[in-house]
């Protein structure tokens, strides 16, 4: 009997021990995860709206994405993400079927098939001199019945066949000192004009035969005042530029090879003109726009080269290029901001006073100003001309306006996430049900019977569809309140445009968005950039009534010495609570582990002069801070100089103004790496909010080792300067990689290890007492991953309970700067197939669940790899005890199991970062991967041991219980009968 | 215990002609690496969507340069300096081994390629997937064993065993032995759960 129970228990245990790897069935995709596709801020747009076929717009973006969008709904037909160094300079459509892109500073020209985005041809254009890159597709220029694409790049002009990308002819300008500005191709003419400046005060025109590239004529003229560099063509023989002071407009006429200049003072148009003018690069025929301070002036150029002002606009505005829509008629769009609305005006180029169209559209106030506008025409049912406008807003969003309404919009700001943090949702108030999601019992039962049919493979195809729909649209996951398991949260993301979004983790929708006023361009802040976002106030226990808020840190310029801006945003309402424009700069932001009575976290901002500033600026904060004054240490890394410094607080700042929130710092230690042999390429430290469950680790033979857990450990990787570049530049002999573990309080190097013949890039992750890092081994010419684990030896003798209580302790051992910490370090290396973009590690609420590494591969997928594969105790033949403990036999390379890709069959294009957020349920963690796309999934590194899985069949349980009860009754009746028979016997 | 990895190791026939060279044109300071990616329609259902070659990227040196495939699967990297480089193929649904490419400086135009996973030399720079990757578990078709193996099935099974087999065993037992066993049980008391566990059993 006892044996039977034991067997039963063991077998139960055996079957409940599930696999550790992340794996999904195909029908589970989208159940716990969501995926959003973006393209980024649009730079160029070309419409393709022929009468037949799909209407589409081809766009290129600042994220180096080329995409074809559906004009009706704004969905992506196809999308190609080019390499990071392959910025797109020009896009056009040729032959009605190929999309042409010019990228890599005018050296790579590619043609893509318009319907599906397959690359048709690619040609590499040789050139030696860096120059402006220009793409021009003349409408009627053919050479041997072949449409020609004119490309200027790297100092050469190329004529490229549009059918196969062959270079038809080439004209090298790199020998001349001309800086080419424009390619002008007059209609119905075989001549091409190449115009440009030599130095700043000479204007040159080259006339070239478009058929063969022969130089017909070269003329030049000197302009003693000098040019500012920009030039705009107004008509086929007229150009407009500004002189070097940017206060005189210069019209350049180069008709018939004669160059003549005409100067007009801007003060002739605008009375009290001061400051500088800029010519807008919009190509309008016969008209051009000049921006003078905040004023936009439209100026017409007559055939004689006389300038006359046609309009002045005082609102913020954007202008499109001219579009020719019927014989000889050209129109362009002017978009203004009037009373919080967007006013779209379409004007004829030749007739200013008549508007083709005037529409006022509400686009929402969280989008900022219009940055770009592209127009396209269509023919209405009444055969009149209609226009649609594609506008790019300040927050990078893309909108299509048509007939006075927004047809569709895309939140393209989310393609350029800078930083991510999380916020809890509000608690569900008692008695107030947020949504009527509770179904009645019958519905519930029906659902489960359907699910049971699904598991038993009895379901018909309609049933399967019904099940899938039911699971996907489960309103439970998108509620706006906190849930018991902590799966529902708000992701607060800061984008490059300075916009803050709150995304719901359940379905990824935008709950609120805020274009931060403090991160918008203003007089005092010329080029604001958002840096990072922190949890400022996380109310719990006391201060429960307050809403949580986040701190957004930015700076007013690209350099680190620019002054800082702080902004505090309520995460429930999405309103800015307060903003501060600071006088000091910001080099480092240190969230301190202290909070005040309203649960506001203390933050220390270190500026470039090594002064530390405390926020919030309250007397309570300073009281808390003074108590911990001597316990605050930090470090700074100067990668360029190869120095790591440790700092400690000194005293209040000494300056003209007494500021009790400002502190001087003192350098405590510094580590200088020899610049001729070591260059810092990566530094990684532990996440501040990481939870470690236990310091003790029980190893195979009932033995205990102690993890060396310190928040002040820093992992540094250095490489020889020659090998700090990309792969392919160094030989194994001259490359070496050195890794360090450094205590950032004492500056002591706890461990140093060299990998000879290896080089970066190094991607590393630090958690608990281990570091995992990825680098390139030049000798094997493969990527490797190494793990370093660090253990505390000072407590190694504390093996049993008595020694643990009375034995040697961290507290009893003397602490001194000179005492060597007794640590031992174990390490092991493995091959890894792919290049890596980023590495993260799962984090759970209590840190009990085993860890998985999340590796963002070069293929923009996220691979979950169990930490057990990176265990320095792995050996080729583990002993029986080690096997029982779960040690995997050593292999030379790490396994890549396709089922353990958390992104399953999806990609997170241009993957840049992975953030893990613990759920309240210990087994579960949320992983958010961002790049051009966003992807969030819920994962359980050791399976959901503390809750039933989604596909748990309640119906089967119910049936089992019923069957068991029935069996009890049957056996009872049987035994009664048998007893009766026995008694009769 | 991990799930049995459903890995379809489909090693595709690779050209085994060792150390033959593909030629590269050498304009100026750099060379051109030209190759081909060959993805055969492996006839695996569910992967029709992935097999499209339009979104296959070829990556040089871990992201330094990225290029795409033409219709015929060919790709080129232009202006590559002499040295040892790494080429990776990113195709959703397929596993490619990275390729080590040596561009010779001494013999301009000589390119030598080898798979890094198994150090196999490649004749021409023709890259083929080592295997198809299935990102989803395949649902096992319904069978009786899976129900029996589930905790609830085990529960039922155990119950049935106790109900129908145990009385049979008891009947077959010698009455003398039975009495002895009962006495023993009485002496020992009720067996506690801890004594049932294997670890405790060993220690006792």
mmCIF file with all atom_site columns, C-alpha atoms in Angstrom, chain B residues 36-201:
data_model
loop_
_atom_site.group_PDB
_atom_site.id
_atom_site.type_symbol
_atom_site.label_atom_id
_atom_site.label_alt_id
_atom_site.label_comp_id
_atom_site.label_asym_id
_atom_site.label_entity_id
_atom_site.label_seq_id
_atom_site.pdbx_PDB_ins_code
_atom_site.Cartn_x
_atom_site.Cartn_y
_atom_site.Cartn_z
_atom_site.occupancy
_atom_site.B_iso_or_equiv
_atom_site.pdbx_formal_charge
_atom_site.auth_seq_id
_atom_site.auth_comp_id
_atom_site.auth_asym_id
_atom_site.auth_atom_id
_atom_site.pdbx_PDB_model_num
ATOM 1   C CA . UNK B 1 36  ? 23.930  33.600  -53.086 1.00 0.00 ? 36  UNK B CA 1
ATOM 2   C CA . UNK B 1 37  ? 21.392  32.463  -50.531 1.00 0.00 ? 37  UNK B CA 1
ATOM 3   C CA . UNK B 1 38  ? 19.520  29.376  -51.550 1.00 0.00 ? 38  UNK B CA 1
ATOM 4   C CA . UNK B 1 39  ? 16.361  28.559  -49.685 1.00 0.00 ? 39  UNK B CA 1
ATOM 5   C CA . UNK B 1 40  ? 14.656  25.608  -51.246 1.00 0.00 ? 40  UNK B CA 1
ATOM 6   C CA . UNK B 1 41  ? 10.975  25.289  -50.717 1.00 0.00 ? 41  UNK B CA 1
ATOM 7   C CA . UNK B 1 42  ? 11.417  22.553  -48.201 1.00 0.00 ? 42  UNK B CA 1
ATOM 8   C CA . UNK B 1 43  ? 7.831   21.532  -48.424 1.00 0.00 ? 43  UNK B CA 1
ATOM 9   C CA . UNK B 1 44  ? 7.140   22.179  -44.789 1.00 0.00 ? 44  UNK B CA 1
ATOM 10  C CA . UNK B 1 45  ? 3.610   23.242  -44.202 1.00 0.00 ? 45  UNK B CA 1
ATOM 11  C CA . UNK B 1 46  ? 2.949   26.409  -42.290 1.00 0.00 ? 46  UNK B CA 1
ATOM 12  C CA . UNK B 1 47  ? 6.089   28.053  -43.485 1.00 0.00 ? 47  UNK B CA 1
ATOM 13  C CA . UNK B 1 48  ? 4.886   29.357  -46.797 1.00 0.00 ? 48  UNK B CA 1
ATOM 14  C CA . UNK B 1 49  ? 4.741   32.842  -45.345 1.00 0.00 ? 49  UNK B CA 1
ATOM 15  C CA . UNK B 1 50  ? 8.301   32.739  -44.091 1.00 0.00 ? 50  UNK B CA 1
ATOM 16  C CA . UNK B 1 51  ? 9.821   31.250  -47.164 1.00 0.00 ? 51  UNK B CA 1
ATOM 17  C CA . UNK B 1 52  ? 9.497   34.522  -49.048 1.00 0.00 ? 52  UNK B CA 1
ATOM 18  C CA . UNK B 1 53  ? 12.964  35.679  -49.821 1.00 0.00 ? 53  UNK B CA 1
ATOM 19  C CA . UNK B 1 54  ? 11.955  39.331  -49.928 1.00 0.00 ? 54  UNK B CA 1
ATOM 20  C CA . UNK B 1 55  ? 12.622  39.929  -46.255 1.00 0.00 ? 55  UNK B CA 1
ATOM 21  C CA . UNK B 1 56  ? 15.853  38.018  -45.981 1.00 0.00 ? 56  UNK B CA 1
ATOM 22  C CA . UNK B 1 57  ? 18.748  40.140  -44.800 1.00 0.00 ? 57  UNK B CA 1
ATOM 23  C CA . UNK B 1 58  ? 22.419  39.402  -45.204 1.00 0.00 ? 58  UNK B CA 1
ATOM 24  C CA . UNK B 1 59  ? 24.524  40.980  -42.497 1.00 0.00 ? 59  UNK B CA 1
ATOM 25  C CA . UNK B 1 60  ? 28.241  41.690  -42.604 1.00 0.00 ? 60  UNK B CA 1
ATOM 26  C CA . UNK B 1 61  ? 30.306  41.807  -39.418 1.00 0.00 ? 61  UNK B CA 1
ATOM 27  C CA . UNK B 1 62  ? 27.473  41.853  -36.926 1.00 0.00 ? 62  UNK B CA 1
ATOM 28  C CA . UNK B 1 63  ? 25.500  44.752  -38.356 1.00 0.00 ? 63  UNK B CA 1
ATOM 29  C CA . UNK B 1 64  ? 28.193  46.873  -39.972 1.00 0.00 ? 64  UNK B CA 1
ATOM 30  C CA . UNK B 1 65  ? 26.383  46.514  -43.277 1.00 0.00 ? 65  UNK B CA 1
ATOM 31  C CA . UNK B 1 66  ? 23.060  45.017  -44.223 1.00 0.00 ? 66  UNK B CA 1
ATOM 32  C CA . UNK B 1 67  ? 21.929  44.007  -47.661 1.00 0.00 ? 67  UNK B CA 1
ATOM 33  C CA . UNK B 1 68  ? 18.987  42.233  -49.207 1.00 0.00 ? 68  UNK B CA 1
ATOM 34  C CA . UNK B 1 69  ? 18.504  39.461  -51.719 1.00 0.00 ? 69  UNK B CA 1
ATOM 35  C CA . UNK B 1 70  ? 17.675  39.946  -55.368 1.00 0.00 ? 70  UNK B CA 1
ATOM 36  C CA . UNK B 1 71  ? 15.117  37.752  -57.124 1.00 0.00 ? 71  UNK B CA 1
ATOM 37  C CA . UNK B 1 72  ? 17.661  35.029  -57.758 1.00 0.00 ? 72  UNK B CA 1
ATOM 38  C CA . UNK B 1 73  ? 18.875  35.055  -54.163 1.00 0.00 ? 73  UNK B CA 1
ATOM 39  C CA . UNK B 1 74  ? 22.163  36.785  -54.889 1.00 0.00 ? 74  UNK B CA 1
ATOM 40  C CA . UNK B 1 75  ? 23.654  39.494  -52.720 1.00 0.00 ? 75  UNK B CA 1
ATOM 41  C CA . UNK B 1 76  ? 26.776  41.679  -52.783 1.00 0.00 ? 76  UNK B CA 1
ATOM 42  C CA . UNK B 1 77  ? 28.814  43.700  -50.373 1.00 0.00 ? 77  UNK B CA 1
ATOM 43  C CA . UNK B 1 78  ? 30.822  46.414  -52.035 1.00 0.00 ? 78  UNK B CA 1
ATOM 44  C CA . UNK B 1 79  ? 34.052  48.056  -51.055 1.00 0.00 ? 79  UNK B CA 1
ATOM 45  C CA . UNK B 1 80  ? 34.971  45.534  -48.371 1.00 0.00 ? 80  UNK B CA 1
ATOM 46  C CA . UNK B 1 81  ? 38.561  45.821  -47.125 1.00 0.00 ? 81  UNK B CA 1
ATOM 47  C CA . UNK B 1 82  ? 40.850  42.795  -47.144 1.00 0.00 ? 82  UNK B CA 1
ATOM 48  C CA . UNK B 1 83  ? 40.683  40.756  -43.979 1.00 0.00 ? 83  UNK B CA 1
ATOM 49  C CA . UNK B 1 84  ? 38.540  38.154  -42.298 1.00 0.00 ? 84  UNK B CA 1
ATOM 50  C CA . UNK B 1 85  ? 34.856  38.940  -42.161 1.00 0.00 ? 85  UNK B CA 1
ATOM 51  C CA . UNK B 1 86  ? 31.678  37.343  -40.874 1.00 0.00 ? 86  UNK B CA 1
ATOM 52  C CA . UNK B 1 87  ? 28.479  37.025  -42.870 1.00 0.00 ? 87  UNK B CA 1
ATOM 53  C CA . UNK B 1 88  ? 25.185  36.130  -41.263 1.00 0.00 ? 88  UNK B CA 1
ATOM 54  C CA . UNK B 1 89  ? 21.851  35.456  -42.926 1.00 0.00 ? 89  UNK B CA 1
ATOM 55  C CA . UNK B 1 90  ? 18.681  36.548  -41.185 1.00 0.00 ? 90  UNK B CA 1
ATOM 56  C CA . UNK B 1 91  ? 15.718  34.629  -42.549 1.00 0.00 ? 91  UNK B CA 1
ATOM 57  C CA . UNK B 1 92  ? 12.735  34.018  -40.333 1.00 0.00 ? 92  UNK B CA 1
ATOM 58  C CA . UNK B 1 93  ? 12.026  30.323  -40.123 1.00 0.00 ? 93  UNK B CA 1
ATOM 59  C CA . UNK B 1 94  ? 15.497  29.121  -41.076 1.00 0.00 ? 94  UNK B CA 1
ATOM 60  C CA . UNK B 1 95  ? 18.689  28.547  -39.176 1.00 0.00 ? 95  UNK B CA 1
ATOM 61  C CA . UNK B 1 96  ? 21.821  29.618  -41.003 1.00 0.00 ? 96  UNK B CA 1
ATOM 62  C CA . UNK B 1 97  ? 25.345  29.130  -39.807 1.00 0.00 ? 97  UNK B CA 1
ATOM 63  C CA . UNK B 1 98  ? 27.436  32.298  -39.880 1.00 0.00 ? 98  UNK B CA 1
ATOM 64  C CA . UNK B 1 99  ? 30.103  32.216  -42.573 1.00 0.00 ? 99  UNK B CA 1
ATOM 65  C CA . UNK B 1 100 ? 33.710  33.217  -42.211 1.00 0.00 ? 100 UNK B CA 1
ATOM 66  C CA . UNK B 1 101 ? 34.906  34.998  -45.325 1.00 0.00 ? 101 UNK B CA 1
ATOM 67  C CA . UNK B 1 102 ? 38.587  35.688  -45.931 1.00 0.00 ? 102 UNK B CA 1
ATOM 68  C CA . UNK B 1 103 ? 39.275  38.406  -48.435 1.00 0.00 ? 103 UNK B CA 1
ATOM 69  C CA . UNK B 1 104 ? 42.873  38.027  -49.442 1.00 0.00 ? 104 UNK B CA 1
ATOM 70  C CA . UNK B 1 105 ? 45.086  41.071  -49.726 1.00 0.00 ? 105 UNK B CA 1
ATOM 71  C CA . UNK B 1 106 ? 48.024  39.239  -51.277 1.00 0.00 ? 106 UNK B CA 1
ATOM 72  C CA . UNK B 1 107 ? 46.049  37.673  -54.103 1.00 0.00 ? 107 UNK B CA 1
ATOM 73  C CA . UNK B 1 108 ? 43.552  40.374  -54.922 1.00 0.00 ? 108 UNK B CA 1
ATOM 74  C CA . UNK B 1 109 ? 40.258  38.846  -55.792 1.00 0.00 ? 109 UNK B CA 1
ATOM 75  C CA . UNK B 1 110 ? 40.532  35.636  -53.820 1.00 0.00 ? 110 UNK B CA 1
ATOM 76  C CA . UNK B 1 111 ? 37.746  34.944  -51.429 1.00 0.00 ? 111 UNK B CA 1
ATOM 77  C CA . UNK B 1 112 ? 37.621  31.928  -49.189 1.00 0.00 ? 112 UNK B CA 1
ATOM 78  C CA . UNK B 1 113 ? 34.547  30.989  -47.205 1.00 0.00 ? 113 UNK B CA 1
ATOM 79  C CA . UNK B 1 114 ? 33.820  28.505  -44.433 1.00 0.00 ? 114 UNK B CA 1
ATOM 80  C CA . UNK B 1 115 ? 30.882  27.815  -42.171 1.00 0.00 ? 115 UNK B CA 1
ATOM 81  C CA . UNK B 1 116 ? 31.831  28.664  -38.612 1.00 0.00 ? 116 UNK B CA 1
ATOM 82  C CA . UNK B 1 117 ? 29.474  26.113  -37.026 1.00 0.00 ? 117 UNK B CA 1
ATOM 83  C CA . UNK B 1 118 ? 31.194  23.072  -38.457 1.00 0.00 ? 118 UNK B CA 1
ATOM 84  C CA . UNK B 1 119 ? 34.263  24.575  -40.143 1.00 0.00 ? 119 UNK B CA 1
ATOM 85  C CA . UNK B 1 120 ? 33.158  23.234  -43.469 1.00 0.00 ? 120 UNK B CA 1
ATOM 86  C CA . UNK B 1 121 ? 34.698  25.031  -46.431 1.00 0.00 ? 121 UNK B CA 1
ATOM 87  C CA . UNK B 1 122 ? 32.363  26.455  -49.023 1.00 0.00 ? 122 UNK B CA 1
ATOM 88  C CA . UNK B 1 123 ? 33.228  26.302  -52.691 1.00 0.00 ? 123 UNK B CA 1
ATOM 89  C CA . UNK B 1 124 ? 31.170  29.118  -53.955 1.00 0.00 ? 124 UNK B CA 1
ATOM 90  C CA . UNK B 1 125 ? 29.623  31.510  -51.524 1.00 0.00 ? 125 UNK B CA 1
ATOM 91  C CA . UNK B 1 126 ? 26.288  29.727  -51.654 1.00 0.00 ? 126 UNK B CA 1
ATOM 92  C CA . UNK B 1 127 ? 24.559  29.811  -48.303 1.00 0.00 ? 127 UNK B CA 1
ATOM 93  C CA . UNK B 1 128 ? 21.885  27.321  -47.459 1.00 0.00 ? 128 UNK B CA 1
ATOM 94  C CA . UNK B 1 129 ? 19.942  26.914  -44.242 1.00 0.00 ? 129 UNK B CA 1
ATOM 95  C CA . UNK B 1 130 ? 21.160  24.214  -41.876 1.00 0.00 ? 130 UNK B CA 1
ATOM 96  C CA . UNK B 1 131 ? 17.642  23.518  -40.716 1.00 0.00 ? 131 UNK B CA 1
ATOM 97  C CA . UNK B 1 132 ? 14.109  24.793  -40.638 1.00 0.00 ? 132 UNK B CA 1
ATOM 98  C CA . UNK B 1 133 ? 13.103  26.434  -37.398 1.00 0.00 ? 133 UNK B CA 1
ATOM 99  C CA . UNK B 1 134 ? 9.668   25.747  -35.970 1.00 0.00 ? 134 UNK B CA 1
ATOM 100 C CA . UNK B 1 135 ? 8.732   28.432  -33.508 1.00 0.00 ? 135 UNK B CA 1
ATOM 101 C CA . UNK B 1 136 ? 5.658   26.668  -32.219 1.00 0.00 ? 136 UNK B CA 1
ATOM 102 C CA . UNK B 1 137 ? 5.151   23.410  -30.431 1.00 0.00 ? 137 UNK B CA 1
ATOM 103 C CA . UNK B 1 138 ? 3.158   21.000  -32.490 1.00 0.00 ? 138 UNK B CA 1
ATOM 104 C CA . UNK B 1 139 ? -0.056  19.965  -30.823 1.00 0.00 ? 139 UNK B CA 1
ATOM 105 C CA . UNK B 1 140 ? -0.111  16.253  -30.284 1.00 0.00 ? 140 UNK B CA 1
ATOM 106 C CA . UNK B 1 141 ? -3.206  14.714  -31.798 1.00 0.00 ? 141 UNK B CA 1
ATOM 107 C CA . UNK B 1 142 ? -5.692  13.444  -29.238 1.00 0.00 ? 142 UNK B CA 1
ATOM 108 C CA . UNK B 1 143 ? -4.872  10.067  -27.824 1.00 0.00 ? 143 UNK B CA 1
ATOM 109 C CA . UNK B 1 144 ? -6.027  8.128   -24.847 1.00 0.00 ? 144 UNK B CA 1
ATOM 110 C CA . UNK B 1 145 ? -2.560  8.037   -23.292 1.00 0.00 ? 145 UNK B CA 1
ATOM 111 C CA . UNK B 1 146 ? -2.399  11.812  -22.892 1.00 0.00 ? 146 UNK B CA 1
ATOM 112 C CA . UNK B 1 147 ? -5.649  11.813  -20.946 1.00 0.00 ? 147 UNK B CA 1
ATOM 113 C CA . UNK B 1 148 ? -4.459  8.905   -18.832 1.00 0.00 ? 148 UNK B CA 1
ATOM 114 C CA . UNK B 1 149 ? -1.152  10.654  -18.195 1.00 0.00 ? 149 UNK B CA 1
ATOM 115 C CA . UNK B 1 150 ? -2.784  13.890  -17.084 1.00 0.00 ? 150 UNK B CA 1
ATOM 116 C CA . UNK B 1 151 ? -3.068  14.320  -13.301 1.00 0.00 ? 151 UNK B CA 1
ATOM 117 C CA . UNK B 1 152 ? -6.776  13.709  -13.421 1.00 0.00 ? 152 UNK B CA 1
ATOM 118 C CA . UNK B 1 153 ? -6.381  10.605  -15.497 1.00 0.00 ? 153 UNK B CA 1
ATOM 119 C CA . UNK B 1 154 ? -3.822  9.326   -13.004 1.00 0.00 ? 154 UNK B CA 1
ATOM 120 C CA . UNK B 1 155 ? -6.212  10.039  -10.196 1.00 0.00 ? 155 UNK B CA 1
ATOM 121 C CA . UNK B 1 156 ? -8.901  7.996   -11.867 1.00 0.00 ? 156 UNK B CA 1
ATOM 122 C CA . UNK B 1 157 ? -6.491  5.243   -12.748 1.00 0.00 ? 157 UNK B CA 1
ATOM 123 C CA . UNK B 1 158 ? -5.218  5.022   -9.203  1.00 0.00 ? 158 UNK B CA 1
ATOM 124 C CA . UNK B 1 159 ? -8.750  4.907   -7.919  1.00 0.00 ? 159 UNK B CA 1
ATOM 125 C CA . UNK B 1 160 ? -9.604  2.089   -10.252 1.00 0.00 ? 160 UNK B CA 1
ATOM 126 C CA . UNK B 1 161 ? -6.521  0.197   -9.147  1.00 0.00 ? 161 UNK B CA 1
ATOM 127 C CA . UNK B 1 162 ? -7.454  0.577   -5.507  1.00 0.00 ? 162 UNK B CA 1
ATOM 128 C CA . UNK B 1 163 ? -11.053 -0.327  -6.199  1.00 0.00 ? 163 UNK B CA 1
ATOM 129 C CA . UNK B 1 164 ? -10.638 -3.391  -8.287  1.00 0.00 ? 164 UNK B CA 1
ATOM 130 C CA . UNK B 1 165 ? -7.125  -4.694  -7.886  1.00 0.00 ? 165 UNK B CA 1
ATOM 131 C CA . UNK B 1 166 ? -6.551  -4.212  -4.167  1.00 0.00 ? 166 UNK B CA 1
ATOM 132 C CA . UNK B 1 167 ? -9.470  -6.411  -3.065  1.00 0.00 ? 167 UNK B CA 1
ATOM 133 C CA . UNK B 1 168 ? -8.160  -9.079  -5.426  1.00 0.00 ? 168 UNK B CA 1
ATOM 134 C CA . UNK B 1 169 ? -4.745  -8.832  -3.831  1.00 0.00 ? 169 UNK B CA 1
ATOM 135 C CA . UNK B 1 170 ? -6.247  -8.961  -0.402  1.00 0.00 ? 170 UNK B CA 1
ATOM 136 C CA . UNK B 1 171 ? -8.229  -12.034 -1.311  1.00 0.00 ? 171 UNK B CA 1
ATOM 137 C CA . UNK B 1 172 ? -5.144  -13.791 -2.607  1.00 0.00 ? 172 UNK B CA 1
ATOM 138 C CA . UNK B 1 173 ? -3.267  -13.026 0.560   1.00 0.00 ? 173 UNK B CA 1
ATOM 139 C CA . UNK B 1 174 ? -2.852  -15.682 3.150   1.00 0.00 ? 174 UNK B CA 1
ATOM 140 C CA . UNK B 1 175 ? -5.137  -14.967 6.134   1.00 0.00 ? 175 UNK B CA 1
ATOM 141 C CA . UNK B 1 176 ? -2.221  -15.660 8.503   1.00 0.00 ? 176 UNK B CA 1
ATOM 142 C CA . UNK B 1 177 ? 0.018   -13.208 6.762   1.00 0.00 ? 177 UNK B CA 1
ATOM 143 C CA . UNK B 1 178 ? -2.790  -10.706 6.693   1.00 0.00 ? 178 UNK B CA 1
ATOM 144 C CA . UNK B 1 179 ? -3.216  -10.897 10.438  1.00 0.00 ? 179 UNK B CA 1
ATOM 145 C CA . UNK B 1 180 ? 0.533   -10.478 10.943  1.00 0.00 ? 180 UNK B CA 1
ATOM 146 C CA . UNK B 1 181 ? 0.598   -7.448  8.703   1.00 0.00 ? 181 UNK B CA 1
ATOM 147 C CA . UNK B 1 182 ? -2.336  -5.910  10.527  1.00 0.00 ? 182 UNK B CA 1
ATOM 148 C CA . UNK B 1 183 ? -0.588  -6.414  13.841  1.00 0.00 ? 183 UNK B CA 1
ATOM 149 C CA . UNK B 1 184 ? 2.565   -4.872  12.487  1.00 0.00 ? 184 UNK B CA 1
ATOM 150 C CA . UNK B 1 185 ? 0.585   -1.891  11.333  1.00 0.00 ? 185 UNK B CA 1
ATOM 151 C CA . UNK B 1 186 ? -0.975  -1.500  14.712  1.00 0.00 ? 186 UNK B CA 1
ATOM 152 C CA . UNK B 1 187 ? 2.472   -1.526  16.327  1.00 0.00 ? 187 UNK B CA 1
ATOM 153 C CA . UNK B 1 188 ? 3.904   1.006   13.958  1.00 0.00 ? 188 UNK B CA 1
ATOM 154 C CA . UNK B 1 189 ? 0.981   3.301   14.097  1.00 0.00 ? 189 UNK B CA 1
ATOM 155 C CA . UNK B 1 190 ? -0.346  5.168   11.162  1.00 0.00 ? 190 UNK B CA 1
ATOM 156 C CA . UNK B 1 191 ? 2.270   5.706   8.465   1.00 0.00 ? 191 UNK B CA 1
ATOM 157 C CA . UNK B 1 192 ? 3.013   9.395   8.248   1.00 0.00 ? 192 UNK B CA 1
ATOM 158 C CA . UNK B 1 193 ? 3.480   11.179  4.952   1.00 0.00 ? 193 UNK B CA 1
ATOM 159 C CA . UNK B 1 194 ? 7.106   11.940  5.704   1.00 0.00 ? 194 UNK B CA 1
ATOM 160 C CA . UNK B 1 195 ? 8.001   8.285   5.834   1.00 0.00 ? 195 UNK B CA 1
ATOM 161 C CA . UNK B 1 196 ? 6.566   7.907   2.385   1.00 0.00 ? 196 UNK B CA 1
ATOM 162 C CA . UNK B 1 197 ? 8.949   10.399  0.854   1.00 0.00 ? 197 UNK B CA 1
ATOM 163 C CA . UNK B 1 198 ? 12.108  8.914   -0.605  1.00 0.00 ? 198 UNK B CA 1
ATOM 164 C CA . UNK B 1 199 ? 14.549  11.214  1.178   1.00 0.00 ? 199 UNK B CA 1
ATOM 165 C CA . UNK B 1 200 ? 13.142  10.516  4.586   1.00 0.00 ? 200 UNK B CA 1
ATOM 166 C CA . UNK B 1 201 ? 13.057  6.857   3.851   1.00 0.00 ? 201 UNK B CA 1
#
